[in-house]
Amino acid sequence: MDRHRDKADQKFQRKALQVQEAQSRVMEYAKPLGTEEVPLSQCCGRVLAEQLRAPHPFPAFNRSGMDGYALRAADTLSCNAGEPVWLEVIDNIPCGAVASAEIKEGTAARIMTGAQVPQGADTVVMIEITESREYDGKTYVGLRKPQQPGSNITPVGFELQEGELVLPAGRTIAAGDIAVLAAFGFPVVKVQRRPKVAVFATGTELLEIDEPLQPGKIRNSNSPMLEALVREAGGEAVMLGTIADDLELARSRVQMALENYDLVITTGGVSVGDYDIMGDLVREKSGEMLFNKVTMRPGSVTTAAVRGASCCLHCRVIPEPAL
């Protein structure tokens, strides 16, 4: 068996490469494919084509970190356990609302977590350490402990200042990045274009997966696998069916695919059998053979060739995975 394989390798001038070397030869032809803009909802898993900087500070306003009261810390300096300070509550600020009044000496505003701190206030006191009372038709909040300026307030730009880097170019966008992009108002994102990968299977013996078995036939199981692998790797798989064992037919269909897609993958037909027409096709002098054997099992006769190498943005590689 090994003697037969050695003769076949001599006949077809096969020289086995290590997997890493084969991958390296293919990657020499990998080039960026340009960019496209996609909606935010469709950019997860895509590669960001440009760095994105903050169009505004985040948060964009002084944000309350507590449900409580916004007030001036200076108004609490005279607090003690025996004699609380009472401040008039002049506003109620839910999250998403804007204060209707400025906080001045002796006043406070009821505020919710995430709401914008009103002008004049420099601290937020959690509701649990306050007490309240009604007097003469007005509401007052009482405190028995002095407060520090800045407490429970996230200041403007605490997380990112305007112009700071949000996401770098070349980053694969993840689910968490989607939230960041949404927070900064990026409805459309520029990403690297995905390669369009044509997938063929060769062999007169192949049936489609929904066809009943026939004598001497097998179902095409490689193409669905390759389609899944292409998508898993970030490409767009274009399934072009099967090619019968006919060299002229294979030549015309592969040439069509090379002219319309970035990458062409065929499976089968690259070994040394009488009907392995893809082996004959890639040995033709119309392109550059990168390799035609790899030291791996299964798939040792994996072959790669390049056509149209003068195109700087689109490599034309034809790998031949085998089961």
mmCIF file of C-alpha atoms in Angstrom:
data_model
loop_
_atom_site.group_PDB
_atom_site.id
_atom_site.type_symbol
_atom_site.label_atom_id
_atom_site.label_comp_id
_atom_site.label_asym_id
_atom_site.label_seq_id
_atom_site.Cartn_x
_atom_site.Cartn_y
_atom_site.Cartn_z
ATOM 1 C CA MET A 1 0.000 0.000 0.000
ATOM 2 C CA ASP A 2 2.814 2.402 0.922
ATOM 3 C CA ARG A 3 4.664 1.452 -2.274
ATOM 4 C CA HIS A 4 1.580 2.314 -4.323
ATOM 5 C CA ARG A 5 1.294 5.640 -2.511
ATOM 6 C CA ASP A 6 4.969 6.430 -3.160
ATOM 7 C CA LYS A 7 4.530 5.748 -6.892
ATOM 8 C CA ALA A 8 1.449 7.931 -6.964
ATOM 9 C CA ASP A 9 3.311 10.733 -5.209
ATOM 10 C CA GLN A 10 6.094 10.507 -7.791
ATOM 11 C CA LYS A 11 3.633 10.466 -10.683
ATOM 12 C CA PHE A 12 1.691 13.483 -9.416
ATOM 13 C CA GLN A 13 4.794 15.174 -7.975
ATOM 14 C CA ARG A 14 3.373 15.280 -4.495
ATOM 15 C CA LYS A 15 5.527 16.637 -1.703
ATOM 16 C CA ALA A 16 3.989 16.544 1.737
ATOM 17 C CA LEU A 17 4.098 19.684 3.883
ATOM 18 C CA GLN A 18 3.607 20.048 7.596
ATOM 19 C CA VAL A 19 0.207 21.506 8.451
ATOM 20 C CA GLN A 20 1.741 24.744 9.775
ATOM 21 C CA GLU A 21 3.737 25.259 6.556
ATOM 22 C CA ALA A 22 0.650 24.621 4.411
ATOM 23 C CA GLN A 23 -1.335 27.131 6.444
ATOM 24 C CA SER A 24 1.485 29.664 6.138
ATOM 25 C CA ARG A 25 1.562 29.358 2.345
ATOM 26 C CA VAL A 26 -2.163 29.950 2.087
ATOM 27 C CA MET A 27 -2.071 32.890 4.494
ATOM 28 C CA GLU A 28 0.490 34.688 2.324
ATOM 29 C CA TYR A 29 -2.400 35.374 -0.041
ATOM 30 C CA ALA A 30 -4.846 36.506 2.618
ATOM 31 C CA LYS A 31 -5.642 40.180 2.087
ATOM 32 C CA PRO A 32 -8.202 42.571 3.557
ATOM 33 C CA LEU A 33 -11.364 42.609 1.450
ATOM 34 C CA GLY A 34 -12.505 46.159 2.018
ATOM 35 C CA THR A 35 -15.194 47.426 4.342
ATOM 36 C CA GLU A 36 -18.941 47.737 4.557
ATOM 37 C CA GLU A 37 -21.422 49.364 6.905
ATOM 38 C CA VAL A 38 -23.903 47.186 8.753
ATOM 39 C CA PRO A 39 -26.661 47.951 11.263
ATOM 40 C CA LEU A 40 -25.687 47.602 14.915
ATOM 41 C CA SER A 41 -28.031 44.628 15.252
ATOM 42 C CA GLN A 42 -26.011 42.714 12.633
ATOM 43 C CA CYS A 43 -22.440 43.515 13.665
ATOM 44 C CA CYS A 44 -21.893 40.979 16.465
ATOM 45 C CA GLY A 45 -19.009 38.706 15.466
ATOM 46 C CA ARG A 46 -17.829 41.102 12.765
ATOM 47 C CA VAL A 47 -14.385 42.734 12.721
ATOM 48 C CA LEU A 48 -14.419 46.473 13.360
ATOM 49 C CA ALA A 49 -12.832 48.323 10.436
ATOM 50 C CA GLU A 50 -12.093 51.612 12.180
ATOM 51 C CA GLN A 51 -11.412 52.836 15.665
ATOM 52 C CA LEU A 52 -14.373 54.441 17.346
ATOM 53 C CA ARG A 53 -14.016 57.380 19.720
ATOM 54 C CA ALA A 54 -16.526 58.743 22.187
ATOM 55 C CA PRO A 55 -18.709 61.431 20.562
ATOM 56 C CA HIS A 56 -19.600 62.665 24.044
ATOM 57 C CA PRO A 57 -18.508 62.023 27.624
ATOM 58 C CA PHE A 58 -19.959 59.034 29.445
ATOM 59 C CA PRO A 59 -21.912 59.558 31.533
ATOM 60 C CA ALA A 60 -23.014 62.738 29.814
ATOM 61 C CA PHE A 61 -24.259 64.249 33.099
ATOM 62 C CA ASN A 62 -23.600 63.953 36.803
ATOM 63 C CA ARG A 63 -25.463 60.741 37.612
ATOM 64 C CA SER A 64 -27.010 59.684 40.884
ATOM 65 C CA GLY A 65 -25.784 56.352 42.199
ATOM 66 C CA MET A 66 -28.528 55.981 44.777
ATOM 67 C CA ASP A 67 -32.212 56.391 45.475
ATOM 68 C CA GLY A 68 -32.179 59.243 47.954
ATOM 69 C CA TYR A 69 -31.843 63.006 48.136
ATOM 70 C CA ALA A 70 -29.634 65.397 46.184
ATOM 71 C CA LEU A 71 -28.405 68.297 48.298
ATOM 72 C CA ARG A 72 -25.489 70.544 49.254
ATOM 73 C CA ALA A 73 -22.955 68.870 51.553
ATOM 74 C CA ALA A 74 -22.335 72.234 53.238
ATOM 75 C CA ASP A 75 -25.914 72.209 54.553
ATOM 76 C CA THR A 76 -25.178 69.095 56.627
ATOM 77 C CA LEU A 77 -22.104 70.348 58.500
ATOM 78 C CA SER A 78 -24.134 71.229 61.608
ATOM 79 C CA CYS A 79 -25.720 67.769 61.841
ATOM 80 C CA ASN A 80 -25.468 65.789 65.051
ATOM 81 C CA ALA A 81 -27.378 62.902 66.590
ATOM 82 C CA GLY A 82 -29.413 65.157 68.830
ATOM 83 C CA GLU A 83 -30.355 67.917 66.419
ATOM 84 C CA PRO A 84 -30.845 66.874 62.771
ATOM 85 C CA VAL A 85 -30.716 69.359 59.933
ATOM 86 C CA TRP A 86 -33.992 69.702 58.047
ATOM 87 C CA LEU A 87 -33.972 70.613 54.334
ATOM 88 C CA GLU A 88 -37.001 71.496 52.260
ATOM 89 C CA VAL A 89 -37.680 68.998 49.437
ATOM 90 C CA ILE A 90 -38.400 71.173 46.400
ATOM 91 C CA ASP A 91 -38.276 68.609 43.564
ATOM 92 C CA ASN A 92 -38.744 64.950 42.659
ATOM 93 C CA ILE A 93 -36.424 63.666 39.928
ATOM 94 C CA PRO A 94 -37.128 60.215 38.447
ATOM 95 C CA CYS A 95 -34.623 58.545 36.147
ATOM 96 C CA GLY A 96 -34.770 60.178 32.710
ATOM 97 C CA ALA A 97 -36.134 63.463 33.997
ATOM 98 C CA VAL A 98 -34.426 66.828 34.433
ATOM 99 C CA ALA A 99 -34.659 68.904 37.598
ATOM 100 C CA SER A 100 -37.160 71.743 37.581
ATOM 101 C CA ALA A 101 -35.308 73.782 40.190
ATOM 102 C CA GLU A 102 -31.754 74.506 41.284
ATOM 103 C CA ILE A 103 -30.688 73.250 44.695
ATOM 104 C CA LYS A 104 -29.894 76.215 46.934
ATOM 105 C CA GLU A 105 -29.078 76.584 50.617
ATOM 106 C CA GLY A 106 -31.567 74.757 52.791
ATOM 107 C CA THR A 107 -33.163 72.700 49.978
ATOM 108 C CA ALA A 108 -32.951 69.164 48.593
ATOM 109 C CA ALA A 109 -34.494 67.080 45.830
ATOM 110 C CA ARG A 110 -35.797 63.517 45.902
ATOM 111 C CA ILE A 111 -33.805 61.602 43.259
ATOM 112 C CA MET A 112 -33.685 58.098 41.800
ATOM 113 C CA THR A 113 -30.731 55.939 40.792
ATOM 114 C CA GLY A 114 -29.391 56.956 37.391
ATOM 115 C CA ALA A 115 -31.110 60.335 37.329
ATOM 116 C CA GLN A 116 -29.321 63.579 36.528
ATOM 117 C CA VAL A 117 -28.149 65.384 39.656
ATOM 118 C CA PRO A 118 -29.684 68.865 39.773
ATOM 119 C CA GLN A 119 -27.670 72.039 39.497
ATOM 120 C CA GLY A 120 -26.378 73.205 42.885
ATOM 121 C CA ALA A 121 -26.312 69.755 44.504
ATOM 122 C CA ASP A 122 -22.928 68.179 45.180
ATOM 123 C CA THR A 123 -23.885 65.007 47.038
ATOM 124 C CA VAL A 124 -26.595 62.334 47.091
ATOM 125 C CA VAL A 125 -27.687 60.846 50.412
ATOM 126 C CA MET A 126 -29.192 57.366 50.438
ATOM 127 C CA ILE A 127 -32.779 57.299 51.567
ATOM 128 C CA GLU A 128 -32.075 54.770 54.361
ATOM 129 C CA ILE A 129 -30.154 57.306 56.480
ATOM 130 C CA THR A 130 -32.745 60.064 56.215
ATOM 131 C CA GLU A 131 -36.051 60.825 57.872
ATOM 132 C CA SER A 132 -38.909 62.936 56.574
ATOM 133 C CA ARG A 133 -41.752 65.063 57.869
ATOM 134 C CA GLU A 134 -44.546 67.298 56.634
ATOM 135 C CA TYR A 135 -44.939 70.825 57.974
ATOM 136 C CA ASP A 136 -47.142 73.650 56.797
ATOM 137 C CA GLY A 137 -47.864 71.850 53.518
ATOM 138 C CA LYS A 138 -44.202 71.259 52.730
ATOM 139 C CA THR A 139 -42.003 68.139 52.818
ATOM 140 C CA TYR A 140 -38.697 68.156 54.660
ATOM 141 C CA VAL A 141 -35.844 65.625 54.801
ATOM 142 C CA GLY A 142 -33.754 65.305 57.948
ATOM 143 C CA LEU A 143 -30.140 64.167 58.353
ATOM 144 C CA ARG A 144 -28.218 63.474 61.551
ATOM 145 C CA LYS A 145 -24.736 63.019 60.026
ATOM 146 C CA PRO A 146 -22.563 65.389 57.963
ATOM 147 C CA GLN A 147 -22.105 64.368 54.298
ATOM 148 C CA GLN A 148 -19.057 64.619 52.043
ATOM 149 C CA PRO A 149 -19.179 66.392 48.655
ATOM 150 C CA GLY A 150 -19.284 64.009 45.695
ATOM 151 C CA SER A 151 -20.790 61.075 47.577
ATOM 152 C CA ASN A 152 -22.919 58.712 45.457
ATOM 153 C CA ILE A 153 -22.447 60.830 42.309
ATOM 154 C CA THR A 154 -20.818 59.577 39.114
ATOM 155 C CA PRO A 155 -19.388 62.718 37.517
ATOM 156 C CA VAL A 156 -19.572 63.641 33.835
ATOM 157 C CA GLY A 157 -17.028 61.645 31.800
ATOM 158 C CA PHE A 158 -16.083 59.354 34.684
ATOM 159 C CA GLU A 159 -16.008 56.298 32.394
ATOM 160 C CA LEU A 160 -14.940 57.969 29.141
ATOM 161 C CA GLN A 161 -14.209 61.517 28.147
ATOM 162 C CA GLU A 162 -15.257 62.888 24.760
ATOM 163 C CA GLY A 163 -12.729 61.802 22.128
ATOM 164 C CA GLU A 164 -11.354 58.850 24.095
ATOM 165 C CA LEU A 165 -11.112 55.450 22.422
ATOM 166 C CA VAL A 166 -14.261 53.368 22.674
ATOM 167 C CA LEU A 167 -13.245 50.336 20.568
ATOM 168 C CA PRO A 168 -10.059 49.774 18.511
ATOM 169 C CA ALA A 169 -9.981 48.843 14.838
ATOM 170 C CA GLY A 170 -9.557 45.117 14.284
ATOM 171 C CA ARG A 171 -11.622 44.104 17.299
ATOM 172 C CA THR A 172 -14.094 41.277 16.863
ATOM 173 C CA ILE A 173 -17.333 42.772 18.110
ATOM 174 C CA ALA A 174 -18.843 40.853 21.025
ATOM 175 C CA ALA A 175 -22.225 41.134 22.740
ATOM 176 C CA GLY A 176 -20.862 43.485 25.406
ATOM 177 C CA ASP A 177 -19.452 45.752 22.695
ATOM 178 C CA ILE A 178 -22.935 46.044 21.227
ATOM 179 C CA ALA A 179 -24.106 47.654 24.468
ATOM 180 C CA VAL A 180 -21.170 50.082 24.390
ATOM 181 C CA LEU A 181 -21.857 51.058 20.772
ATOM 182 C CA ALA A 182 -25.527 51.531 21.532
ATOM 183 C CA ALA A 183 -24.726 53.706 24.558
ATOM 184 C CA PHE A 184 -22.656 56.012 22.372
ATOM 185 C CA GLY A 185 -25.244 56.177 19.597
ATOM 186 C CA PHE A 186 -23.621 54.160 16.805
ATOM 187 C CA PRO A 187 -26.607 52.770 14.826
ATOM 188 C CA VAL A 188 -24.372 51.743 11.911
ATOM 189 C CA VAL A 189 -20.879 50.253 12.210
ATOM 190 C CA LYS A 190 -18.111 49.985 9.599
ATOM 191 C CA VAL A 191 -16.738 46.434 9.544
ATOM 192 C CA GLN A 192 -14.416 44.348 7.392
ATOM 193 C CA ARG A 193 -16.228 42.647 4.550
ATOM 194 C CA ARG A 194 -16.648 38.935 5.023
ATOM 195 C CA PRO A 195 -15.102 36.726 2.328
ATOM 196 C CA LYS A 196 -17.616 35.086 0.028
ATOM 197 C CA VAL A 197 -16.637 31.438 -0.140
ATOM 198 C CA ALA A 198 -17.938 29.181 -2.905
ATOM 199 C CA VAL A 199 -18.281 25.530 -1.909
ATOM 200 C CA PHE A 200 -18.416 22.639 -4.390
ATOM 201 C CA ALA A 201 -18.506 18.893 -3.917
ATOM 202 C CA THR A 202 -17.274 16.667 -6.738
ATOM 203 C CA GLY A 203 -18.247 13.146 -7.593
ATOM 204 C CA THR A 204 -20.884 11.446 -9.730
ATOM 205 C CA GLU A 205 -21.638 9.236 -6.740
ATOM 206 C CA LEU A 206 -23.049 12.076 -4.637
ATOM 207 C CA LEU A 207 -26.693 12.494 -3.660
ATOM 208 C CA GLU A 208 -28.289 15.487 -1.997
ATOM 209 C CA ILE A 209 -29.145 14.964 1.661
ATOM 210 C CA ASP A 210 -32.884 14.831 0.991
ATOM 211 C CA GLU A 211 -32.584 12.163 -1.725
ATOM 212 C CA PRO A 212 -33.210 8.482 -0.999
ATOM 213 C CA LEU A 213 -30.205 6.212 -1.082
ATOM 214 C CA GLN A 214 -29.422 4.531 -4.384
ATOM 215 C CA PRO A 215 -27.114 1.619 -5.185
ATOM 216 C CA GLY A 216 -23.493 2.794 -5.303
ATOM 217 C CA LYS A 217 -24.366 6.333 -4.181
ATOM 218 C CA ILE A 218 -23.661 8.287 -1.010
ATOM 219 C CA ARG A 219 -25.117 11.512 0.325
ATOM 220 C CA ASN A 220 -23.098 14.722 0.129
ATOM 221 C CA SER A 221 -22.071 15.178 3.766
ATOM 222 C CA ASN A 222 -18.943 17.286 3.210
ATOM 223 C CA SER A 223 -20.678 20.362 1.814
ATOM 224 C CA PRO A 224 -22.912 21.012 4.854
ATOM 225 C CA MET A 225 -19.874 20.567 7.088
ATOM 226 C CA LEU A 226 -17.828 23.028 5.013
ATOM 227 C CA GLU A 227 -20.700 25.495 5.017
ATOM 228 C CA ALA A 228 -20.780 25.378 8.815
ATOM 229 C CA LEU A 229 -16.984 25.727 9.067
ATOM 230 C CA VAL A 230 -16.957 28.743 6.746
ATOM 231 C CA ARG A 231 -19.627 30.465 8.807
ATOM 232 C CA GLU A 232 -17.861 29.532 12.028
ATOM 233 C CA ALA A 233 -14.682 31.159 10.684
ATOM 234 C CA GLY A 234 -16.550 34.357 9.780
ATOM 235 C CA GLY A 235 -17.090 33.864 6.039
ATOM 236 C CA GLU A 236 -20.212 33.815 3.902
ATOM 237 C CA ALA A 237 -20.683 30.359 2.424
ATOM 238 C CA VAL A 238 -22.205 30.139 -1.055
ATOM 239 C CA MET A 239 -23.273 26.583 -1.808
ATOM 240 C CA LEU A 240 -22.855 25.755 -5.492
ATOM 241 C CA GLY A 241 -23.923 22.123 -5.458
ATOM 242 C CA THR A 242 -22.058 19.171 -6.877
ATOM 243 C CA ILE A 243 -19.907 18.638 -9.946
ATOM 244 C CA ALA A 244 -19.963 15.331 -11.793
ATOM 245 C CA ASP A 245 -16.668 13.695 -12.745
ATOM 246 C CA ASP A 246 -16.253 15.722 -15.920
ATOM 247 C CA LEU A 247 -13.077 17.802 -16.339
ATOM 248 C CA GLU A 248 -14.546 20.371 -18.773
ATOM 249 C CA LEU A 249 -17.593 20.885 -16.592
ATOM 250 C CA ALA A 250 -15.408 21.267 -13.511
ATOM 251 C CA ARG A 251 -13.126 23.732 -15.282
ATOM 252 C CA SER A 252 -15.979 25.989 -16.366
ATOM 253 C CA ARG A 253 -17.769 25.956 -13.018
ATOM 254 C CA VAL A 254 -14.645 26.555 -10.971
ATOM 255 C CA GLN A 255 -13.578 29.367 -13.298
ATOM 256 C CA MET A 256 -16.989 30.956 -12.880
ATOM 257 C CA ALA A 257 -16.638 30.710 -9.113
ATOM 258 C CA LEU A 258 -13.138 32.208 -9.166
ATOM 259 C CA GLU A 259 -14.456 35.211 -11.061
ATOM 260 C CA ASN A 260 -17.298 35.835 -8.619
ATOM 261 C CA TYR A 261 -16.107 34.779 -5.173
ATOM 262 C CA ASP A 262 -13.135 35.412 -2.923
ATOM 263 C CA LEU A 263 -12.406 31.799 -2.139
ATOM 264 C CA VAL A 264 -13.367 28.494 -3.738
ATOM 265 C CA ILE A 265 -13.430 25.268 -1.754
ATOM 266 C CA THR A 266 -14.000 21.924 -3.401
ATOM 267 C CA THR A 267 -14.137 18.570 -1.729
ATOM 268 C CA GLY A 268 -13.308 15.254 -3.378
ATOM 269 C CA GLY A 269 -11.680 14.495 -6.687
ATOM 270 C CA VAL A 270 -8.120 15.426 -5.780
ATOM 271 C CA SER A 271 -6.540 12.053 -5.130
ATOM 272 C CA VAL A 272 -5.028 9.689 -7.735
ATOM 273 C CA GLY A 273 -8.066 7.793 -8.984
ATOM 274 C CA ASP A 274 -9.045 7.687 -12.652
ATOM 275 C CA TYR A 275 -11.995 10.021 -11.991
ATOM 276 C CA ASP A 276 -10.340 12.434 -9.552
ATOM 277 C CA ILE A 277 -10.729 15.334 -11.948
ATOM 278 C CA MET A 278 -9.958 18.129 -9.468
ATOM 279 C CA GLY A 279 -6.412 16.857 -9.186
ATOM 280 C CA ASP A 280 -6.072 17.225 -12.951
ATOM 281 C CA LEU A 281 -7.600 20.691 -12.830
ATOM 282 C CA VAL A 282 -5.288 22.152 -10.193
ATOM 283 C CA ARG A 283 -2.235 20.675 -11.954
ATOM 284 C CA GLU A 284 -2.973 22.719 -15.051
ATOM 285 C CA LYS A 285 -0.593 25.643 -15.639
ATOM 286 C CA SER A 286 -3.269 28.291 -15.216
ATOM 287 C CA GLY A 287 -2.289 29.059 -11.639
ATOM 288 C CA GLU A 288 0.307 28.575 -8.926
ATOM 289 C CA MET A 289 0.278 25.341 -6.958
ATOM 290 C CA LEU A 290 0.903 26.033 -3.278
ATOM 291 C CA PHE A 291 0.892 22.424 -2.148
ATOM 292 C CA ASN A 292 -0.811 19.149 -2.963
ATOM 293 C CA LYS A 293 -0.173 17.023 0.094
ATOM 294 C CA VAL A 294 -0.219 17.683 3.830
ATOM 295 C CA THR A 295 1.078 15.479 6.628
ATOM 296 C CA MET A 296 -2.263 14.881 8.316
ATOM 297 C CA ARG A 297 -4.812 12.117 8.580
ATOM 298 C CA PRO A 298 -7.434 12.260 7.278
ATOM 299 C CA GLY A 299 -7.026 14.693 4.402
ATOM 300 C CA SER A 300 -3.404 14.137 3.377
ATOM 301 C CA VAL A 301 -4.167 14.991 -0.265
ATOM 302 C CA THR A 302 -5.457 18.466 0.622
ATOM 303 C CA THR A 303 -4.390 20.739 -2.230
ATOM 304 C CA ALA A 304 -4.206 24.482 -2.625
ATOM 305 C CA ALA A 305 -3.590 26.568 -5.738
ATOM 306 C CA VAL A 306 -3.785 30.256 -6.524
ATOM 307 C CA ARG A 307 -5.238 31.893 -9.600
ATOM 308 C CA GLY A 308 -5.490 35.569 -10.268
ATOM 309 C CA ALA A 309 -2.693 36.419 -7.839
ATOM 310 C CA SER A 310 -2.352 39.873 -9.383
ATOM 311 C CA CYS A 311 -5.572 40.879 -7.612
ATOM 312 C CA CYS A 312 -4.312 42.472 -4.410
ATOM 313 C CA LEU A 313 -7.575 42.333 -2.472
ATOM 314 C CA HIS A 314 -8.921 38.931 -3.398
ATOM 315 C CA CYS A 315 -6.922 35.735 -3.122
ATOM 316 C CA ARG A 316 -8.029 32.853 -5.329
ATOM 317 C CA VAL A 317 -7.227 29.742 -3.330
ATOM 318 C CA ILE A 318 -8.690 26.289 -3.982
ATOM 319 C CA PRO A 319 -8.243 24.032 -0.921
ATOM 320 C CA GLU A 320 -9.382 20.439 -1.352
ATOM 321 C CA PRO A 321 -10.456 18.932 1.994
ATOM 322 C CA ALA A 322 -10.926 15.169 1.949
ATOM 323 C CA LEU A 323 -12.605 12.906 4.443
#
